[in-house]
Amino acid sequence: MIGRDADVLRVANCSGFYGDRLSAMRELLEGGHIDVLTGDYLAELTMLILGRDRMKDPATGYAKTFLVQLRDCLGLALTQGVRIVANAGGVNTPALVAAIREQADGQGLAPRIAHVLGDDLTADANTLGLGRPLGAHAYLGAFGIARALSAGADIVVTGRVTDAALTIGPGTAHFGWAARDYDALAGATVAGHVIECGTQATGGNYPFFTEIADPIHPGFPIAELHRDGSSIITKHAGTGGAVTVDTVISQLLYEIADARYAGPDVTTRLDSVRVTQDGADRVAISAVRGEAPPPDLKVSLTTLGGYRNELTLVLTGLDIDAKAALFQGQFTGALPSSPAELTWRLARTDRPDAATQQEAAALLTVVGRDTDEHAVGRGFANAAIEVALGSYPGFFATTPPAAGSPYGVFTAGFVPQGIPAHEVVHDGGDVERIGEPPAYRAMTPLLGSPPASPDPAGPTSRLPLGTIAGARSGDKGGNANVGVWVRDERAYPWLAHLLTPAMIGTLLPETDGLPVEVTYLPNLRAVNIVIDGLLGQGVAYNARFDPQAKGLAEWLRSRLVDIPETLLPQGPSDVTR
Protein backbone atom coordinates (compact mmCIF):
# COMPACT_ATOMS: atom_id res chain seq x y z
CA MET A 1 0.00 0.00 0.00
CA ILE A 2 1.42 3.38 -1.00
CA GLY A 3 -1.46 5.69 -0.06
CA ARG A 4 -3.33 6.64 3.10
CA ASP A 5 -6.54 4.73 2.37
CA ALA A 6 -6.47 1.01 1.63
CA ASP A 7 -9.58 1.31 -0.54
CA VAL A 8 -8.85 4.48 -2.55
CA LEU A 9 -5.68 5.82 -4.18
CA ARG A 10 -5.74 9.47 -5.30
CA VAL A 11 -3.52 9.90 -8.37
CA ALA A 12 -3.12 13.41 -9.78
CA ASN A 13 -1.44 14.45 -13.02
CA CYS A 14 0.49 17.73 -13.25
CA SER A 15 1.65 17.63 -16.87
CA GLY A 16 0.03 16.71 -20.17
CA PHE A 17 3.02 17.59 -22.37
CA TYR A 18 6.53 19.04 -22.30
CA GLY A 19 5.77 22.72 -21.69
CA ASP A 20 2.58 22.41 -19.65
CA ARG A 21 1.83 24.80 -16.77
CA LEU A 22 4.87 24.91 -14.46
CA SER A 23 2.80 25.82 -11.41
CA ALA A 24 0.63 22.69 -11.70
CA MET A 25 2.80 20.55 -9.43
CA ARG A 26 2.56 23.05 -6.59
CA GLU A 27 -1.15 23.65 -7.24
CA LEU A 28 -1.86 19.94 -6.82
CA LEU A 29 0.33 19.53 -3.74
CA GLU A 30 -1.19 22.55 -1.97
CA GLY A 31 -4.78 22.18 -3.17
CA GLY A 32 -5.78 19.11 -1.20
CA HIS A 33 -4.95 15.49 -0.47
CA ILE A 34 -3.28 13.34 -3.13
CA ASP A 35 -1.23 10.15 -2.79
CA VAL A 36 0.64 10.10 -6.09
CA LEU A 37 1.64 12.89 -8.46
CA THR A 38 2.29 11.91 -12.06
CA GLY A 39 3.68 13.86 -15.00
CA ASP A 40 3.40 12.98 -18.68
CA TYR A 41 5.99 14.84 -20.76
CA LEU A 42 6.44 12.63 -23.83
CA ALA A 43 4.57 13.13 -27.08
CA GLU A 44 5.72 11.83 -30.47
CA LEU A 45 7.21 15.22 -31.34
CA THR A 46 8.87 15.45 -27.91
CA MET A 47 10.87 12.29 -28.57
CA LEU A 48 12.29 13.97 -31.66
CA ILE A 49 13.09 17.14 -29.72
CA LEU A 50 14.77 15.31 -26.85
CA GLY A 51 16.70 13.06 -29.22
CA ARG A 52 18.04 16.14 -30.99
CA ASP A 53 18.95 17.67 -27.62
CA ARG A 54 20.98 14.61 -26.69
CA MET A 55 22.79 14.65 -30.04
CA LYS A 56 23.99 18.16 -29.19
CA ASP A 57 24.77 17.41 -25.54
CA PRO A 58 24.98 13.77 -24.32
CA ALA A 59 24.15 14.92 -20.77
CA THR A 60 20.65 16.04 -21.83
CA GLY A 61 17.72 14.33 -23.54
CA TYR A 62 15.22 14.62 -20.68
CA ALA A 63 12.37 17.03 -19.85
CA LYS A 64 14.12 19.91 -18.12
CA THR A 65 10.87 21.48 -16.93
CA PHE A 66 10.38 18.51 -14.59
CA LEU A 67 13.60 19.49 -12.82
CA VAL A 68 12.31 23.04 -12.48
CA GLN A 69 9.12 21.78 -10.88
CA LEU A 70 11.04 19.52 -8.50
CA ARG A 71 13.32 22.36 -7.44
CA ASP A 72 10.22 24.17 -6.25
CA CYS A 73 8.19 21.26 -4.90
CA LEU A 74 10.31 18.25 -3.92
CA GLY A 75 10.55 19.24 -0.24
CA LEU A 76 6.78 19.76 -0.07
CA ALA A 77 6.09 16.38 -1.71
CA LEU A 78 8.43 14.55 0.68
CA THR A 79 6.87 16.25 3.69
CA GLN A 80 3.39 15.20 2.57
CA GLY A 81 4.45 11.67 1.65
CA VAL A 82 3.33 12.12 -1.96
CA ARG A 83 5.05 9.77 -4.43
CA ILE A 84 6.09 11.21 -7.80
CA VAL A 85 6.02 9.22 -11.06
CA ALA A 86 7.06 10.84 -14.34
CA ASN A 87 8.19 9.79 -17.81
CA ALA A 88 10.41 12.89 -17.93
CA GLY A 89 13.49 10.73 -18.52
CA GLY A 90 12.78 10.98 -22.23
CA VAL A 91 15.71 9.47 -24.12
CA ASN A 92 18.21 9.73 -21.25
CA THR A 93 16.66 8.60 -17.97
CA PRO A 94 19.96 8.01 -16.10
CA ALA A 95 21.03 11.60 -16.80
CA LEU A 96 17.78 12.91 -15.31
CA VAL A 97 18.26 10.76 -12.20
CA ALA A 98 21.76 12.21 -11.76
CA ALA A 99 20.42 15.74 -12.16
CA ILE A 100 17.66 15.13 -9.59
CA ARG A 101 20.17 13.77 -7.07
CA GLU A 102 22.49 16.74 -7.55
CA GLN A 103 19.63 19.20 -7.19
CA ALA A 104 18.21 17.44 -4.13
CA ASP A 105 21.63 17.30 -2.47
CA GLY A 106 21.92 21.05 -2.93
CA GLN A 107 18.62 21.48 -1.11
CA GLY A 108 19.57 19.13 1.72
CA LEU A 109 17.01 16.54 0.59
CA ALA A 110 17.51 12.79 0.19
CA PRO A 111 14.65 11.30 -1.83
CA ARG A 112 14.70 7.61 -2.73
CA ILE A 113 14.87 7.60 -6.54
CA ALA A 114 14.24 4.61 -8.80
CA HIS A 115 14.20 4.55 -12.56
CA VAL A 116 12.94 2.26 -15.29
CA LEU A 117 15.12 1.12 -18.17
CA GLY A 118 14.69 -1.08 -21.23
CA ASP A 119 12.71 1.10 -23.59
CA ASP A 120 15.76 2.26 -25.60
CA LEU A 121 16.25 -0.15 -28.51
CA THR A 122 18.15 2.28 -30.70
CA ALA A 123 21.46 0.39 -30.70
CA ASP A 124 19.76 -2.86 -31.78
CA ALA A 125 17.13 -1.34 -34.06
CA ASN A 126 18.60 -2.56 -37.33
CA THR A 127 19.11 -6.08 -35.98
CA LEU A 128 15.46 -6.07 -34.85
CA GLY A 129 14.28 -5.12 -38.33
CA LEU A 130 13.45 -1.53 -37.37
CA GLY A 131 15.92 0.13 -39.75
CA ARG A 132 18.44 2.75 -38.63
CA PRO A 133 16.37 5.40 -36.82
CA LEU A 134 17.70 8.27 -34.75
CA GLY A 135 15.76 6.76 -31.86
CA ALA A 136 13.82 3.55 -31.19
CA HIS A 137 11.95 3.41 -27.89
CA ALA A 138 9.49 0.68 -26.87
CA TYR A 139 6.33 1.55 -24.98
CA LEU A 140 6.88 -0.32 -21.72
CA GLY A 141 4.15 -1.20 -19.27
CA ALA A 142 3.38 -0.39 -15.64
CA PHE A 143 4.87 -3.24 -13.63
CA GLY A 144 8.33 -1.70 -13.45
CA ILE A 145 6.82 1.44 -11.93
CA ALA A 146 4.80 -0.70 -9.53
CA ARG A 147 7.88 -2.59 -8.31
CA ALA A 148 9.78 0.66 -7.77
CA LEU A 149 6.97 2.12 -5.66
CA SER A 150 6.49 -1.10 -3.69
CA ALA A 151 10.19 -1.02 -2.84
CA GLY A 152 9.78 2.43 -1.32
CA ALA A 153 10.77 4.90 -4.05
CA ASP A 154 9.72 8.50 -3.47
CA ILE A 155 10.36 9.35 -7.15
CA VAL A 156 10.11 6.99 -10.12
CA VAL A 157 11.50 8.25 -13.40
CA THR A 158 10.93 6.49 -16.71
CA GLY A 159 11.62 6.98 -20.36
CA ARG A 160 9.10 5.77 -22.92
CA VAL A 161 6.27 3.96 -21.18
CA THR A 162 2.63 4.14 -22.13
CA ASP A 163 0.99 7.31 -20.86
CA ALA A 164 -1.52 5.30 -18.83
CA ALA A 165 1.29 3.29 -17.18
CA LEU A 166 1.96 6.32 -14.97
CA THR A 167 -1.45 5.66 -13.36
CA ILE A 168 -1.61 1.86 -13.66
CA GLY A 169 1.75 1.46 -11.89
CA PRO A 170 0.71 3.23 -8.67
CA GLY A 171 -2.63 1.40 -8.68
CA THR A 172 -0.84 -1.94 -9.04
CA ALA A 173 1.56 -1.10 -6.19
CA HIS A 174 -1.27 0.01 -3.90
CA PHE A 175 -3.85 -2.71 -4.56
CA GLY A 176 -1.53 -5.57 -5.45
CA TRP A 177 -3.05 -6.26 -8.86
CA ALA A 178 -1.58 -9.28 -10.61
CA ALA A 179 -0.73 -9.54 -14.29
CA ARG A 180 -3.98 -11.44 -15.01
CA ASP A 181 -6.24 -8.89 -13.25
CA TYR A 182 -7.24 -7.62 -16.66
CA ASP A 183 -10.43 -5.79 -15.68
CA ALA A 184 -8.71 -3.84 -12.90
CA LEU A 185 -5.74 -3.02 -15.15
CA ALA A 186 -8.13 -1.94 -17.92
CA GLY A 187 -10.07 0.28 -15.53
CA ALA A 188 -6.85 1.96 -14.44
CA THR A 189 -5.87 2.32 -18.10
CA VAL A 190 -9.03 4.29 -18.77
CA ALA A 191 -8.46 6.48 -15.70
CA GLY A 192 -4.87 7.06 -16.82
CA HIS A 193 -5.96 7.91 -20.34
CA VAL A 194 -8.41 10.47 -19.01
CA ILE A 195 -5.93 12.30 -16.75
CA GLU A 196 -2.79 11.91 -18.90
CA CYS A 197 -3.41 15.11 -20.86
CA GLY A 198 -3.95 17.27 -17.81
CA THR A 199 -6.62 19.91 -18.13
CA GLN A 200 -8.10 18.34 -21.27
CA ALA A 201 -10.12 16.33 -18.71
CA THR A 202 -11.31 19.39 -16.80
CA GLY A 203 -12.62 21.68 -19.52
CA GLY A 204 -9.58 22.42 -21.67
CA ASN A 205 -9.88 21.87 -25.43
CA TYR A 206 -13.56 21.20 -24.79
CA PRO A 207 -16.19 21.89 -27.46
CA PHE A 208 -18.80 23.20 -25.01
CA PHE A 209 -16.37 25.46 -23.16
CA THR A 210 -18.84 28.37 -23.12
CA GLU A 211 -20.94 26.41 -20.61
CA ILE A 212 -18.11 26.29 -18.03
CA ALA A 213 -18.42 28.95 -15.34
CA ASP A 214 -14.65 29.42 -14.87
CA PRO A 215 -12.71 28.28 -17.97
CA ILE A 216 -9.71 30.63 -17.50
CA HIS A 217 -7.52 28.52 -15.24
CA PRO A 218 -8.81 24.91 -15.15
CA GLY A 219 -7.62 22.70 -12.33
CA PHE A 220 -5.57 19.60 -13.06
CA PRO A 221 -7.30 16.21 -12.87
CA ILE A 222 -7.25 13.58 -10.14
CA ALA A 223 -8.24 9.92 -10.49
CA GLU A 224 -9.51 8.21 -7.35
CA LEU A 225 -8.68 4.57 -8.09
CA HIS A 226 -10.57 1.72 -6.44
CA ARG A 227 -9.54 -1.89 -5.92
CA ASP A 228 -11.70 -3.21 -8.77
CA GLY A 229 -10.19 -0.71 -11.24
CA SER A 230 -13.16 1.63 -11.22
CA SER A 231 -12.42 5.28 -10.59
CA ILE A 232 -13.75 8.73 -9.91
CA ILE A 233 -12.32 11.58 -11.99
CA THR A 234 -12.28 14.85 -10.08
CA LYS A 235 -10.17 17.93 -9.28
CA HIS A 236 -9.34 19.95 -6.22
CA ALA A 237 -12.19 22.04 -4.81
CA GLY A 238 -12.07 25.71 -5.73
CA THR A 239 -10.09 25.24 -8.94
CA GLY A 240 -11.34 26.34 -12.35
CA GLY A 241 -12.75 24.27 -15.15
CA ALA A 242 -15.22 21.44 -14.66
CA VAL A 243 -15.37 17.66 -14.47
CA THR A 244 -18.50 16.38 -16.19
CA VAL A 245 -19.55 13.33 -18.14
CA ASP A 246 -18.84 15.26 -21.30
CA THR A 247 -15.38 16.58 -20.37
CA VAL A 248 -14.43 12.99 -19.53
CA ILE A 249 -15.91 11.49 -22.70
CA SER A 250 -14.18 14.17 -24.72
CA GLN A 251 -10.80 13.05 -23.37
CA LEU A 252 -11.67 9.35 -23.56
CA LEU A 253 -12.10 9.71 -27.32
CA TYR A 254 -8.76 11.47 -27.78
CA GLU A 255 -6.15 9.69 -29.92
CA ILE A 256 -7.76 6.25 -29.94
CA ALA A 257 -8.43 3.83 -32.79
CA ASP A 258 -10.96 0.98 -32.58
CA ALA A 259 -12.64 -0.38 -29.45
CA ARG A 260 -9.65 -2.54 -28.52
CA TYR A 261 -7.15 -0.17 -26.89
CA ALA A 262 -3.89 -2.10 -26.83
CA GLY A 263 -1.29 -1.74 -24.11
CA PRO A 264 1.71 -3.76 -22.95
CA ASP A 265 -0.11 -5.05 -19.83
CA VAL A 266 -3.73 -5.25 -20.98
CA THR A 267 -5.98 -4.62 -23.95
CA THR A 268 -8.82 -2.37 -22.81
CA ARG A 269 -12.30 -2.77 -24.24
CA LEU A 270 -13.43 0.80 -24.80
CA ASP A 271 -16.89 -0.46 -25.78
CA SER A 272 -17.40 -1.57 -22.17
CA VAL A 273 -16.70 1.78 -20.48
CA ARG A 274 -19.53 3.41 -18.55
CA VAL A 275 -19.34 7.05 -17.48
CA THR A 276 -21.78 8.63 -15.01
CA GLN A 277 -21.94 11.84 -12.98
CA ASP A 278 -21.27 11.25 -9.27
CA GLY A 279 -21.74 14.74 -7.89
CA ALA A 280 -20.28 18.14 -8.63
CA ASP A 281 -16.95 17.78 -10.45
CA ARG A 282 -16.99 14.02 -9.89
CA VAL A 283 -17.41 11.49 -12.71
CA ALA A 284 -17.47 7.73 -12.16
CA ILE A 285 -15.85 5.33 -14.63
CA SER A 286 -16.96 1.72 -14.21
CA ALA A 287 -17.62 -1.67 -15.83
CA VAL A 288 -14.38 -1.59 -17.84
CA ARG A 289 -13.34 -4.96 -19.22
CA GLY A 290 -9.84 -6.03 -20.14
CA GLU A 291 -8.24 -8.77 -22.22
CA ALA A 292 -4.75 -10.23 -22.35
CA PRO A 293 -2.29 -7.87 -24.04
CA PRO A 294 -1.01 -8.35 -27.59
CA PRO A 295 2.23 -10.31 -28.12
CA ASP A 296 4.05 -7.32 -29.59
CA LEU A 297 5.08 -3.96 -28.15
CA LYS A 298 4.77 -0.72 -30.05
CA VAL A 299 8.06 1.06 -30.71
CA SER A 300 8.44 4.80 -31.29
CA LEU A 301 10.77 5.27 -34.27
CA THR A 302 12.13 8.74 -34.97
CA THR A 303 14.17 9.46 -38.08
CA LEU A 304 15.48 12.44 -40.02
CA GLY A 305 13.06 12.80 -42.91
CA GLY A 306 15.06 15.44 -44.74
CA TYR A 307 14.95 19.22 -45.02
CA ARG A 308 12.07 21.60 -45.61
CA ASN A 309 11.44 25.24 -46.37
CA GLU A 310 8.19 27.16 -46.44
CA LEU A 311 6.97 30.51 -47.69
CA THR A 312 3.55 32.09 -47.24
CA LEU A 313 2.51 34.92 -49.54
CA VAL A 314 -0.42 37.26 -48.99
CA LEU A 315 -2.80 37.81 -51.92
CA THR A 316 -5.12 40.77 -51.39
CA GLY A 317 -8.35 41.91 -53.00
CA LEU A 318 -9.34 40.94 -56.54
CA ASP A 319 -8.19 38.17 -58.91
CA ILE A 320 -6.91 35.90 -56.14
CA ASP A 321 -6.69 32.77 -58.30
CA ALA A 322 -4.90 34.63 -61.09
CA LYS A 323 -2.42 36.14 -58.62
CA ALA A 324 -1.68 32.69 -57.20
CA ALA A 325 -1.14 31.23 -60.67
CA LEU A 326 1.21 34.08 -61.64
CA PHE A 327 3.43 33.66 -58.58
CA GLN A 328 3.44 29.88 -58.85
CA GLY A 329 4.69 30.05 -62.42
CA GLN A 330 7.32 32.69 -61.61
CA PHE A 331 8.58 30.91 -58.49
CA THR A 332 8.95 27.47 -60.05
CA GLY A 333 10.72 29.04 -63.01
CA ALA A 334 13.18 30.84 -60.74
CA LEU A 335 14.12 27.78 -58.64
CA PRO A 336 17.71 26.70 -59.29
CA SER A 337 16.54 23.09 -58.87
CA SER A 338 13.18 21.61 -58.04
CA PRO A 339 12.88 19.94 -54.61
CA ALA A 340 11.79 16.31 -54.46
CA GLU A 341 8.45 17.50 -53.03
CA LEU A 342 6.83 20.83 -53.82
CA THR A 343 3.33 21.45 -52.48
CA TRP A 344 1.05 24.48 -52.74
CA ARG A 345 -1.91 25.53 -50.58
CA LEU A 346 -4.22 28.45 -51.29
CA ALA A 347 -6.33 29.37 -48.26
CA ARG A 348 -9.26 31.55 -49.32
CA THR A 349 -9.53 33.53 -46.10
CA ASP A 350 -10.59 36.60 -48.10
CA ARG A 351 -14.09 37.99 -48.32
CA PRO A 352 -15.63 40.42 -50.84
CA ASP A 353 -15.96 44.12 -50.00
CA ALA A 354 -13.92 43.55 -46.83
CA ALA A 355 -13.97 46.12 -44.04
CA THR A 356 -10.29 45.55 -43.20
CA GLN A 357 -7.27 44.68 -45.34
CA GLN A 358 -6.73 41.44 -43.43
CA GLU A 359 -10.27 40.31 -44.25
CA ALA A 360 -9.52 40.95 -47.93
CA ALA A 361 -6.47 38.67 -47.94
CA ALA A 362 -5.89 35.06 -48.95
CA LEU A 363 -2.77 33.05 -48.10
CA LEU A 364 -0.68 31.10 -50.60
CA THR A 365 1.83 28.69 -49.04
CA VAL A 366 4.54 26.77 -50.85
CA VAL A 367 6.49 23.99 -49.09
CA GLY A 368 9.59 22.28 -50.42
CA ARG A 369 11.07 19.05 -49.03
CA ASP A 370 14.20 17.19 -50.05
CA THR A 371 16.88 14.96 -48.58
CA ASP A 372 19.42 17.48 -49.90
CA GLU A 373 19.57 20.53 -47.65
CA HIS A 374 20.69 22.77 -50.54
CA ALA A 375 17.57 21.96 -52.59
CA VAL A 376 15.42 23.85 -50.05
CA GLY A 377 18.07 26.30 -48.83
CA ARG A 378 18.74 29.91 -49.73
CA GLY A 379 18.14 29.22 -53.41
CA PHE A 380 14.56 28.22 -52.56
CA ALA A 381 14.05 31.45 -50.58
CA ASN A 382 15.81 33.60 -53.17
CA ALA A 383 13.44 32.39 -55.88
CA ALA A 384 10.69 34.34 -54.12
CA ILE A 385 12.83 37.42 -53.55
CA GLU A 386 13.90 37.62 -57.19
CA VAL A 387 10.36 37.91 -58.53
CA ALA A 388 9.01 40.22 -55.84
CA LEU A 389 8.95 43.44 -57.89
CA GLY A 390 7.71 41.79 -61.06
CA SER A 391 4.93 39.65 -59.64
CA TYR A 392 1.28 40.22 -58.70
CA PRO A 393 0.08 43.59 -57.33
CA GLY A 394 0.32 43.89 -53.55
CA PHE A 395 3.06 41.25 -53.22
CA PHE A 396 4.29 40.58 -49.65
CA ALA A 397 5.06 37.59 -47.43
CA THR A 398 4.15 36.81 -43.83
CA THR A 399 7.79 36.19 -42.81
CA PRO A 400 11.21 36.95 -44.31
CA PRO A 401 12.70 34.21 -46.51
CA ALA A 402 14.98 31.86 -44.59
CA ALA A 403 17.22 28.84 -45.00
CA GLY A 404 15.74 25.36 -44.88
CA SER A 405 15.61 23.30 -41.68
CA PRO A 406 15.65 19.57 -40.89
CA TYR A 407 12.41 17.79 -40.13
CA GLY A 408 11.82 14.52 -38.33
CA VAL A 409 9.49 11.66 -39.05
CA PHE A 410 7.68 9.48 -36.49
CA THR A 411 6.66 5.95 -37.39
CA ALA A 412 5.54 3.01 -35.29
CA GLY A 413 7.35 -0.31 -35.24
CA PHE A 414 6.69 -3.47 -33.27
CA VAL A 415 8.82 -6.03 -31.45
CA PRO A 416 7.90 -9.12 -29.41
CA GLN A 417 7.16 -8.36 -25.76
CA GLY A 418 10.22 -10.30 -24.63
CA ILE A 419 12.72 -8.18 -26.58
CA PRO A 420 13.09 -5.10 -24.31
CA ALA A 421 15.01 -5.73 -21.10
CA HIS A 422 12.41 -4.10 -18.84
CA GLU A 423 14.31 -3.30 -15.64
CA VAL A 424 13.98 -1.25 -12.48
CA VAL A 425 17.08 0.34 -10.98
CA HIS A 426 16.23 0.82 -7.31
CA ASP A 427 17.53 3.66 -5.15
CA GLY A 428 20.47 1.64 -3.86
CA GLY A 429 21.50 0.52 -7.34
CA ASP A 430 19.99 -2.98 -7.29
CA VAL A 431 18.52 -3.95 -10.66
CA GLU A 432 15.28 -5.94 -10.90
CA ARG A 433 14.11 -7.50 -14.15
CA ILE A 434 10.39 -7.32 -14.97
CA GLY A 435 9.02 -10.46 -16.58
CA GLU A 436 6.82 -10.77 -19.64
CA PRO A 437 3.01 -10.94 -19.35
CA PRO A 438 1.79 -14.47 -18.59
CA ALA A 439 -0.52 -14.60 -21.59
CA TYR A 440 -1.15 -12.85 -24.89
CA ARG A 441 -4.06 -12.32 -27.22
CA ALA A 442 -3.56 -11.37 -30.86
CA MET A 443 -5.09 -8.03 -31.76
CA THR A 444 -8.14 -8.02 -34.04
CA PRO A 445 -9.98 -4.77 -34.79
CA LEU A 446 -13.29 -4.25 -33.02
CA LEU A 447 -15.37 -1.69 -34.88
CA GLY A 448 -18.87 -2.56 -33.73
CA SER A 449 -21.89 -1.61 -35.79
CA PRO A 450 -24.45 1.20 -35.84
CA PRO A 451 -27.67 0.62 -33.89
CA ALA A 452 -30.54 -0.96 -35.76
CA SER A 453 -33.08 1.59 -34.55
CA PRO A 454 -34.06 4.07 -37.25
CA ASP A 455 -33.30 7.77 -37.33
CA PRO A 456 -35.97 10.03 -35.85
CA ALA A 457 -38.66 10.86 -38.37
CA GLY A 458 -40.06 14.29 -39.10
CA PRO A 459 -38.74 17.66 -40.30
CA THR A 460 -35.07 18.58 -40.17
CA SER A 461 -33.09 21.79 -39.92
CA ARG A 462 -29.79 22.37 -41.70
CA LEU A 463 -27.42 23.36 -38.92
CA PRO A 464 -23.82 22.82 -37.82
CA LEU A 465 -23.18 19.29 -36.55
CA GLY A 466 -21.82 20.89 -33.37
CA THR A 467 -25.30 22.13 -32.51
CA ILE A 468 -25.89 18.77 -30.84
CA ALA A 469 -22.52 16.95 -31.05
CA GLY A 470 -19.18 17.33 -29.33
CA ALA A 471 -15.89 16.17 -30.82
CA ARG A 472 -12.16 15.99 -30.12
CA SER A 473 -9.38 15.17 -32.56
CA GLY A 474 -5.70 14.33 -32.45
CA ASP A 475 -2.81 12.57 -34.16
CA LYS A 476 -1.15 9.18 -34.12
CA GLY A 477 1.81 9.29 -36.47
CA GLY A 478 0.43 10.10 -39.90
CA ASN A 479 -3.16 9.27 -38.97
CA ALA A 480 -5.81 11.54 -37.46
CA ASN A 481 -8.64 10.54 -35.15
CA VAL A 482 -11.89 12.38 -34.52
CA GLY A 483 -14.11 11.18 -31.69
CA VAL A 484 -17.68 12.48 -31.95
CA TRP A 485 -20.41 12.09 -29.37
CA VAL A 486 -23.90 13.36 -28.59
CA ARG A 487 -25.30 14.19 -25.18
CA ASP A 488 -28.84 13.00 -25.85
CA GLU A 489 -29.32 9.22 -25.98
CA ARG A 490 -32.00 9.70 -28.65
CA ALA A 491 -29.50 11.30 -31.00
CA TYR A 492 -26.99 8.45 -31.04
CA PRO A 493 -28.69 6.32 -33.74
CA TRP A 494 -28.87 9.42 -35.96
CA LEU A 495 -25.18 10.22 -35.39
CA ALA A 496 -24.06 6.63 -35.97
CA HIS A 497 -25.93 6.40 -39.28
CA LEU A 498 -24.81 9.87 -40.37
CA LEU A 499 -21.03 9.54 -39.99
CA THR A 500 -20.21 6.90 -42.56
CA PRO A 501 -16.82 6.92 -44.32
CA ALA A 502 -18.51 8.37 -47.40
CA MET A 503 -20.10 11.18 -45.40
CA ILE A 504 -16.76 11.97 -43.74
CA GLY A 505 -15.32 12.50 -47.22
CA THR A 506 -18.19 14.85 -48.01
CA LEU A 507 -18.00 16.85 -44.78
CA LEU A 508 -14.18 16.94 -44.72
CA PRO A 509 -13.14 17.13 -48.39
CA GLU A 510 -9.43 17.00 -47.48
CA THR A 511 -10.00 13.40 -46.39
CA ASP A 512 -11.71 12.29 -49.60
CA GLY A 513 -9.92 9.29 -51.08
CA LEU A 514 -8.09 8.40 -47.85
CA PRO A 515 -8.93 5.22 -45.92
CA VAL A 516 -11.47 6.00 -43.18
CA GLU A 517 -12.39 3.64 -40.32
CA VAL A 518 -15.41 4.21 -38.07
CA THR A 519 -15.81 2.57 -34.65
CA TYR A 520 -19.12 2.59 -32.79
CA LEU A 521 -19.12 3.11 -29.00
CA PRO A 522 -22.79 3.09 -27.89
CA ASN A 523 -22.02 3.25 -24.14
CA LEU A 524 -20.43 6.65 -24.80
CA ARG A 525 -23.01 7.65 -27.45
CA ALA A 526 -19.98 8.10 -29.69
CA VAL A 527 -18.28 7.14 -32.89
CA ASN A 528 -14.55 7.31 -33.45
CA ILE A 529 -13.18 8.13 -36.88
CA VAL A 530 -9.62 7.31 -37.96
CA ILE A 531 -8.36 8.91 -41.18
CA ASP A 532 -5.32 7.08 -42.45
CA GLY A 533 -2.49 9.20 -43.87
CA LEU A 534 -4.10 12.62 -43.45
CA LEU A 535 -1.00 13.91 -41.62
CA GLY A 536 1.56 12.52 -44.06
CA GLN A 537 4.57 11.32 -42.08
CA GLY A 538 3.51 12.88 -38.78
CA VAL A 539 3.52 16.18 -36.95
CA ALA A 540 7.09 17.25 -37.76
CA TYR A 541 6.46 16.57 -41.45
CA ASN A 542 3.89 19.42 -41.47
CA ALA A 543 1.76 17.91 -44.21
CA ARG A 544 -1.15 20.29 -43.65
CA PHE A 545 -2.21 23.56 -42.09
CA ASP A 546 -3.00 21.76 -38.81
CA PRO A 547 -0.20 19.16 -38.59
CA GLN A 548 -1.54 17.47 -35.42
CA ALA A 549 -5.21 17.56 -36.44
CA LYS A 550 -6.05 19.46 -33.26
CA GLY A 551 -8.71 21.58 -34.97
CA LEU A 552 -10.08 18.86 -37.23
CA ALA A 553 -12.92 18.09 -34.81
CA GLU A 554 -14.01 21.71 -34.68
CA TRP A 555 -14.02 21.90 -38.47
CA LEU A 556 -16.27 18.84 -38.56
CA ARG A 557 -18.57 20.34 -35.93
CA SER A 558 -18.91 23.50 -38.02
CA ARG A 559 -20.16 21.64 -41.10
CA LEU A 560 -23.86 21.83 -41.95
CA VAL A 561 -25.97 18.68 -41.75
CA ASP A 562 -29.70 17.95 -41.65
CA ILE A 563 -30.59 17.49 -37.97
CA PRO A 564 -34.02 16.15 -36.96
CA GLU A 565 -35.81 18.93 -35.18
CA THR A 566 -36.89 16.57 -32.40
CA LEU A 567 -33.20 16.30 -31.42
CA LEU A 568 -32.53 20.02 -31.22
CA PRO A 569 -31.99 21.50 -27.72
CA GLN A 570 -35.05 23.28 -26.40
CA GLY A 571 -33.28 25.24 -23.68
CA PRO A 572 -30.25 25.38 -21.40
CA SER A 573 -31.36 22.34 -19.40
CA ASP A 574 -31.15 20.21 -22.53
CA VAL A 575 -27.53 21.01 -23.33
CA THR A 576 -25.81 21.18 -19.94
CA ARG A 577 -24.82 18.60 -17.38
mmCIF file of C-alpha atoms in Angstrom, residues 2 4 25-35 37 73-83 236:
data_model
loop_
_atom_site.group_PDB
_atom_site.id
_atom_site.type_symbol
_atom_site.label_atom_id
_atom_site.label_comp_id
_atom_site.label_asym_id
_atom_site.label_seq_id
_atom_site.Cartn_x
_atom_site.Cartn_y
_atom_site.Cartn_z
ATOM 1 C CA ILE A 2 1.417 3.376 -1.004
ATOM 2 C CA ARG A 4 -3.326 6.641 3.103
ATOM 3 C CA MET A 25 2.802 20.554 -9.430
ATOM 4 C CA ARG A 26 2.562 23.045 -6.588
ATOM 5 C CA GLU A 27 -1.149 23.647 -7.239
ATOM 6 C CA LEU A 28 -1.865 19.936 -6.821
ATOM 7 C CA LEU A 29 0.328 19.532 -3.742
ATOM 8 C CA GLU A 30 -1.186 22.545 -1.974
ATOM 9 C CA GLY A 31 -4.778 22.184 -3.174
ATOM 10 C CA GLY A 32 -5.782 19.111 -1.197
ATOM 11 C CA HIS A 33 -4.949 15.495 -0.471
ATOM 12 C CA ILE A 34 -3.279 13.345 -3.133
ATOM 13 C CA ASP A 35 -1.234 10.155 -2.794
ATOM 14 C CA LEU A 37 1.642 12.889 -8.463
ATOM 15 C CA CYS A 73 8.194 21.256 -4.902
ATOM 16 C CA LEU A 74 10.307 18.250 -3.918
ATOM 17 C CA GLY A 75 10.550 19.242 -0.243
ATOM 18 C CA LEU A 76 6.782 19.758 -0.074
ATOM 19 C CA ALA A 77 6.088 16.383 -1.707
ATOM 20 C CA LEU A 78 8.428 14.553 0.679
ATOM 21 C CA THR A 79 6.865 16.255 3.692
ATOM 22 C CA GLN A 80 3.390 15.204 2.567
ATOM 23 C CA GLY A 81 4.454 11.668 1.649
ATOM 24 C CA VAL A 82 3.329 12.119 -1.959
ATOM 25 C CA ARG A 83 5.045 9.769 -4.429
ATOM 26 C CA HIS A 236 -9.340 19.951 -6.216
#
